[in-house]
Amino acid sequence: MADTLLIDLFKEVGSIVFQVAKQEINLLVGVDEEVQKLQGKLGMIKAMLDDADERHAVKQRTEKLWLEKLQNQYYEMDDILDTWNTARIRAEIEKEEGKPADTNAPVVVRKKVCSFVPSPSCCFNLPLRHDVGHMIRKLNEKLDMIVKDKATYGIDFNRQPDVVERPTTTSFVDVSNIIGRDIYRDELLRNLLSVGSLEERNSYCVISLVGMGGIGKTTLAQLAYNHSDVQAYFSKRMWVCVSDPFDQCKVAKAIIKEVDSKHEHLDDTELQTLLSKIHGLIKDEKFFLVLDDVWIEDSQKWEPFKFALKNGVHGSRILVTTRKQKVAEIMESAPTINLEVLSKEDCWLIFSKIAFSNEEQLKFLEDLGRKLAIKCKGLPLAAKALGSLMQNKRSREQWNKILDSSLWELEDIEKGLLAPLFLSYYELPLTMRRCFSYCSVFAKDYFFHRDKLVLHWMAQGYIESKTNMEMEVIAEEYLEKLAMHSFFQDFKRDEDSDGQIIGCKMHDIVHDFAQLMTKNETFETDGDKEIDCQSALHLHLKISKEMQFLESIYRAKNLRTLFLLSGERDYEFEMLLLNSFHHFKCLRTLILDCPIKKLPDAVKNLIHLRCLRMSKNVKIEELPETFCNLCNLQTLNIENDHYFKKLPQETRKLINLRHLIFHDDYYSGKVVFPKGIGKLIGLRTLSTFNISDKDDREGCKLGELKNLNQLRGNLIINGMQNVVHVDETQNAQLEDKKHLRGLVLTFDTVDYLLRKENDVKVLNALEPPPNLQCLKIRGYAGNTIYPNWMMSWTTLKKLQLICCENLEHLPFLGRLPFLEVLAIVLLYNVKKVGDEFLGIEDSKNKKDYDIVFPNLKSLEFFRLVNWEEWIGMGGTGEEEEENDNGIVKNPIIIKIMPRLQSLKISLCHKLKSLPNYLLTAPSLKKLEIHDSQLVEERYQRGTRKNWHEISHISNIRLGGVYVQRDGEP
């Protein structure tokens, strides 16, 4: 009996084991198909989330909670798919390296499973396939529950979406309530009432007021519209609130009614008829048309109005208020007035006028009121909204509570203050909204560097790649568009790159609005109290010894961005990092800003990481080899160059790396680069490239650059003295780096005499990038620089020759047609600068160069300690011509540096004088001579007869002192 029971038991157990085994095998076999299905579901969920955001129809709490659950599942799905793709990438890397794709699984098992599955991916990492299969199964169960919840709670996103109300403006205004806009008012009135160069092609000109929502554009327009001088100057005044969308017929009808109120029946009239009416009505009228709150970006919609409005009298004006710089460009504004914030005092005056009803209240609460006014950061609408909020609050406790709160947390403020920002926000495309909202991750008053912000957006997956268009380019366009929508301010621009934004800031109120948009996603804590950050996607964690509630922080399983900040100098950070790397495995961006000395090996767990930035405070000298498992990494930003010494040996495995960035030219030149960097063919930024010593067989050689043809921006190549063979220089194929714009070639400053000939050969063999604009050569040991490629260069704008100690003569630089900036520094053996510098060293070829240095604007010589003479042919020469009367000598007029604006000479102790062609340069505006005693004495004001030779130059600085500024002594 017992035997029978045991036999039956074994049969049952065997059956269960068989069924389980069958299920597990099916799970392994079907993973590829399930992954594809999951990819499809991910797209559907993204579309649903985007649709809800696009329609901004979510109001009920149940809907918000349901969407949060769906969004959490979206992130889980994204992580699973990223895990799967990462495994594929690793398998390819290991295959290329000649290693087994899955060293953990027995070969015999791998063969058995593969015999069931036709998919080519089945042979990598069987444990992972098993785990992914289980994760997908659990995820599908969760999704089923979420779908059921939607039906249970009757959630419906198909209803008519809520529309953000756009207030209709009028021309009426209480002038007595307008504070702090006198300067802008006067500038606007001057442009409205003056007739001159503003009208060129039309009888009217367009003036645009541009600024963020709530800054007072409409108020300023109302002020001008109602000014007595304006009323007297224009025979017809029209105020039209345009708003969005730009309805051509609606705008045309509004203009007609403003010109003549008798025209009431215009409902069914076509645009052509309406424009014809406008054309006739404004004939012989000097009109003033205000188009308030314009959002149009389609120039074709404005084009018909341009012609219809031409019929007015010369001197007519159109005033446009808009948040978009693009609108001003489309409407061909001349000029554009960009409104800035109010002063602190003006902001206080607006606030106090509304908040206080009597002097007693003012005295009692003025100190807190002034702090609240500062909180408005110069935004008139904020001062008005906050003043209205405080009208009925009389206790200091109430005022302190508001003072300690963020504006976006105050419900009474949202409608009045943030409503204009909602309009701007929902006008953005979805992808741009995410980029804008992400800015809330950074602190207020943070200076956003363009390049860094773009890389953060990319790391978060906000930038969708397009065919033939780089992600970085798309992201930069997003930044420009956000700027043109007035979401940024305090711009710093690159004047050498058509005014491209280098960086900017965000107004505090706009930052508050961005925080509102991410209030359940972005958190900041120092661990001193327990917080519910389970839904956190972005976290600022300030580290201190007193941290007690890390467990609550570790619940943020979907965390995408982690800032680790600390002012502590003696705290052990390694354990905290180790725990973080075990808990925050979904990170896309990691910013380290604490004095950590070592990165734990557990960094390999962060397989989704796209961006790592180590600030100057980080003391890490080298990264662990496990770091090279992060094959999804796009950006490695090393700001702690002064500590960092060595890249990992297997850096070549970071095959998705696009940006390897160092910040300090001097210290980054000492970082050891491993062999194999050349395999990172996706690199767009390689700020520094270090060539290893010629005896180091495992080190990095110049030839590693051969296939890095996607490089952009600037590249510093250190260790050029280690290039022994000319073939290696040619093998780098720099001529294929067509996107590079700046190049620095650094030779070591030792062994000058031994390297003379080799450095000349290396430099001559170099074929530089074809579109290079800036070149710096440093530490070159040759005694001449005459490479053919330099003489025929047509793109170079800036050239620096630094510390080339054996160089005896300057190269023929006058032949470079687009050179704008030239600096010659630390050339100790140069004694004379003559016509060879201009490229016209013999009379026979002078006729070929009627202009020398045609575009040079800035010229500098620094520490040429043995330089004695600077001579030139004075801008003339002769050519021989044979005619019937024999050989005739004709003078040649050669223009030299006709656009030179600035000349600076420092520490050139033996130089005696300047050449005539410089002293007569018509465009020279600035001359500086410092620590060059002989030249200073020659041209000193009032002491020598030579002063008159330079007195026509507007700004002259001798010996560190201005002897003439802006033409005045």
mmCIF file of C-alpha atoms in Angstrom, residues 259-368:
data_model
loop_
_atom_site.group_PDB
_atom_site.id
_atom_site.type_symbol
_atom_site.label_atom_id
_atom_site.label_comp_id
_atom_site.label_asym_id
_atom_site.label_seq_id
_atom_site.Cartn_x
_atom_site.Cartn_y
_atom_site.Cartn_z
ATOM 1 C CA VAL A 259 -11.794 101.247 -38.125
ATOM 2 C CA ASP A 260 -15.529 101.738 -38.605
ATOM 3 C CA SER A 261 -18.009 100.430 -36.030
ATOM 4 C CA LYS A 262 -20.833 100.596 -38.603
ATOM 5 C CA HIS A 263 -19.647 97.341 -40.193
ATOM 6 C CA GLU A 264 -21.603 94.834 -38.102
ATOM 7 C CA HIS A 265 -22.712 92.206 -40.654
ATOM 8 C CA LEU A 266 -19.494 90.462 -41.683
ATOM 9 C CA ASP A 267 -20.276 86.892 -40.650
ATOM 10 C CA ASP A 268 -20.166 85.149 -44.022
ATOM 11 C CA THR A 269 -17.599 87.306 -45.778
ATOM 12 C CA GLU A 270 -14.518 85.635 -47.312
ATOM 13 C CA LEU A 271 -10.975 86.695 -46.421
ATOM 14 C CA GLN A 272 -10.341 88.344 -49.792
ATOM 15 C CA THR A 273 -13.394 90.578 -49.375
ATOM 16 C CA LEU A 274 -12.439 91.453 -45.823
ATOM 17 C CA LEU A 275 -8.903 92.413 -46.811
ATOM 18 C CA SER A 276 -10.228 94.551 -49.638
ATOM 19 C CA LYS A 277 -12.422 96.389 -47.120
ATOM 20 C CA ILE A 278 -9.405 97.015 -44.876
ATOM 21 C CA HIS A 279 -7.423 98.232 -47.876
ATOM 22 C CA GLY A 280 -10.141 100.764 -48.700
ATOM 23 C CA LEU A 281 -10.936 101.845 -45.153
ATOM 24 C CA ILE A 282 -7.379 102.796 -44.223
ATOM 25 C CA LYS A 283 -6.692 104.742 -47.406
ATOM 26 C CA ASP A 284 -5.437 108.240 -46.568
ATOM 27 C CA GLU A 285 -5.354 107.304 -42.867
ATOM 28 C CA LYS A 286 -2.305 107.377 -40.624
ATOM 29 C CA PHE A 287 -3.260 104.391 -38.512
ATOM 30 C CA PHE A 288 -2.010 102.806 -35.321
ATOM 31 C CA LEU A 289 -2.914 99.098 -35.055
ATOM 32 C CA VAL A 290 -2.233 97.106 -31.886
ATOM 33 C CA LEU A 291 -2.218 93.320 -32.319
ATOM 34 C CA ASP A 292 -2.172 92.021 -28.761
ATOM 35 C CA ASP A 293 -1.118 88.504 -27.733
ATOM 36 C CA VAL A 294 0.084 87.149 -31.079
ATOM 37 C CA TRP A 295 1.266 83.520 -31.286
ATOM 38 C CA ILE A 296 1.430 82.979 -35.051
ATOM 39 C CA GLU A 297 4.425 81.071 -36.450
ATOM 40 C CA ASP A 298 3.113 80.546 -39.990
ATOM 41 C CA SER A 299 4.290 83.496 -42.085
ATOM 42 C CA GLN A 300 1.768 82.621 -44.798
ATOM 43 C CA LYS A 301 -1.097 83.619 -42.500
ATOM 44 C CA TRP A 302 0.346 87.108 -42.007
ATOM 45 C CA GLU A 303 1.377 87.661 -45.614
ATOM 46 C CA PRO A 304 -2.085 88.821 -46.937
ATOM 47 C CA PHE A 305 -2.359 91.448 -44.180
ATOM 48 C CA LYS A 306 1.005 92.964 -45.125
ATOM 49 C CA PHE A 307 -0.314 94.010 -48.512
ATOM 50 C CA ALA A 308 -3.780 95.068 -47.325
ATOM 51 C CA LEU A 309 -2.253 97.449 -44.763
ATOM 52 C CA LYS A 310 0.108 99.131 -47.231
ATOM 53 C CA ASN A 311 -2.612 101.575 -48.211
ATOM 54 C CA GLY A 312 -2.217 103.686 -45.073
ATOM 55 C CA VAL A 313 -0.386 107.001 -44.876
ATOM 56 C CA HIS A 314 3.379 106.983 -44.502
ATOM 57 C CA GLY A 315 4.238 106.853 -40.789
ATOM 58 C CA SER A 316 1.533 104.364 -39.785
ATOM 59 C CA ARG A 317 2.444 101.862 -37.077
ATOM 60 C CA ILE A 318 1.593 98.289 -36.082
ATOM 61 C CA LEU A 319 2.414 97.345 -32.500
ATOM 62 C CA VAL A 320 2.606 93.618 -31.728
ATOM 63 C CA THR A 321 2.762 92.039 -28.255
ATOM 64 C CA THR A 322 4.016 88.467 -28.145
ATOM 65 C CA ARG A 323 5.881 85.940 -26.046
ATOM 66 C CA LYS A 324 7.706 84.597 -29.083
ATOM 67 C CA GLN A 325 10.748 86.095 -30.728
ATOM 68 C CA LYS A 326 9.759 84.108 -33.812
ATOM 69 C CA VAL A 327 6.583 86.193 -34.156
ATOM 70 C CA ALA A 328 8.624 89.391 -34.234
ATOM 71 C CA GLU A 329 10.765 87.920 -37.004
ATOM 72 C CA ILE A 330 7.783 86.712 -39.051
ATOM 73 C CA MET A 331 6.130 90.120 -38.868
ATOM 74 C CA GLU A 332 9.422 91.797 -39.849
ATOM 75 C CA SER A 333 9.571 93.977 -36.765
ATOM 76 C CA ALA A 334 11.828 96.994 -36.710
ATOM 77 C CA PRO A 335 12.531 97.428 -33.920
ATOM 78 C CA THR A 336 11.884 94.678 -31.357
ATOM 79 C CA ILE A 337 11.678 95.735 -27.701
ATOM 80 C CA ASN A 338 12.424 92.954 -25.231
ATOM 81 C CA LEU A 339 10.840 93.661 -21.855
ATOM 82 C CA GLU A 340 12.937 92.923 -18.800
ATOM 83 C CA VAL A 341 11.780 92.461 -15.197
ATOM 84 C CA LEU A 342 11.023 95.324 -12.817
ATOM 85 C CA SER A 343 13.463 96.585 -10.215
ATOM 86 C CA LYS A 344 13.017 95.366 -6.628
ATOM 87 C CA GLU A 345 11.698 98.758 -5.571
ATOM 88 C CA ASP A 346 9.138 98.978 -8.381
ATOM 89 C CA CYS A 347 7.999 95.444 -7.641
ATOM 90 C CA TRP A 348 7.545 96.427 -3.994
ATOM 91 C CA LEU A 349 5.521 99.499 -4.952
ATOM 92 C CA ILE A 350 3.087 97.394 -7.017
ATOM 93 C CA PHE A 351 2.787 94.765 -4.305
ATOM 94 C CA SER A 352 2.316 97.212 -1.414
ATOM 95 C CA LYS A 353 -0.254 99.264 -3.299
ATOM 96 C CA ILE A 354 -2.504 96.196 -3.552
ATOM 97 C CA ALA A 355 -1.661 94.340 -0.332
ATOM 98 C CA PHE A 356 -2.058 97.176 2.187
ATOM 99 C CA SER A 357 -5.152 99.299 2.725
ATOM 100 C CA ASN A 358 -3.666 101.664 5.337
ATOM 101 C CA GLU A 359 -0.410 102.919 6.826
ATOM 102 C CA GLU A 360 -0.807 100.914 10.023
ATOM 103 C CA GLN A 361 -0.828 97.598 8.176
ATOM 104 C CA LEU A 362 2.111 98.718 6.091
ATOM 105 C CA LYS A 363 4.277 99.492 9.144
ATOM 106 C CA PHE A 364 3.322 96.222 10.860
ATOM 107 C CA LEU A 365 4.077 93.953 7.886
ATOM 108 C CA GLU A 366 6.478 95.929 5.697
ATOM 109 C CA ASP A 367 9.551 93.794 6.480
ATOM 110 C CA LEU A 368 7.744 90.604 5.437
#
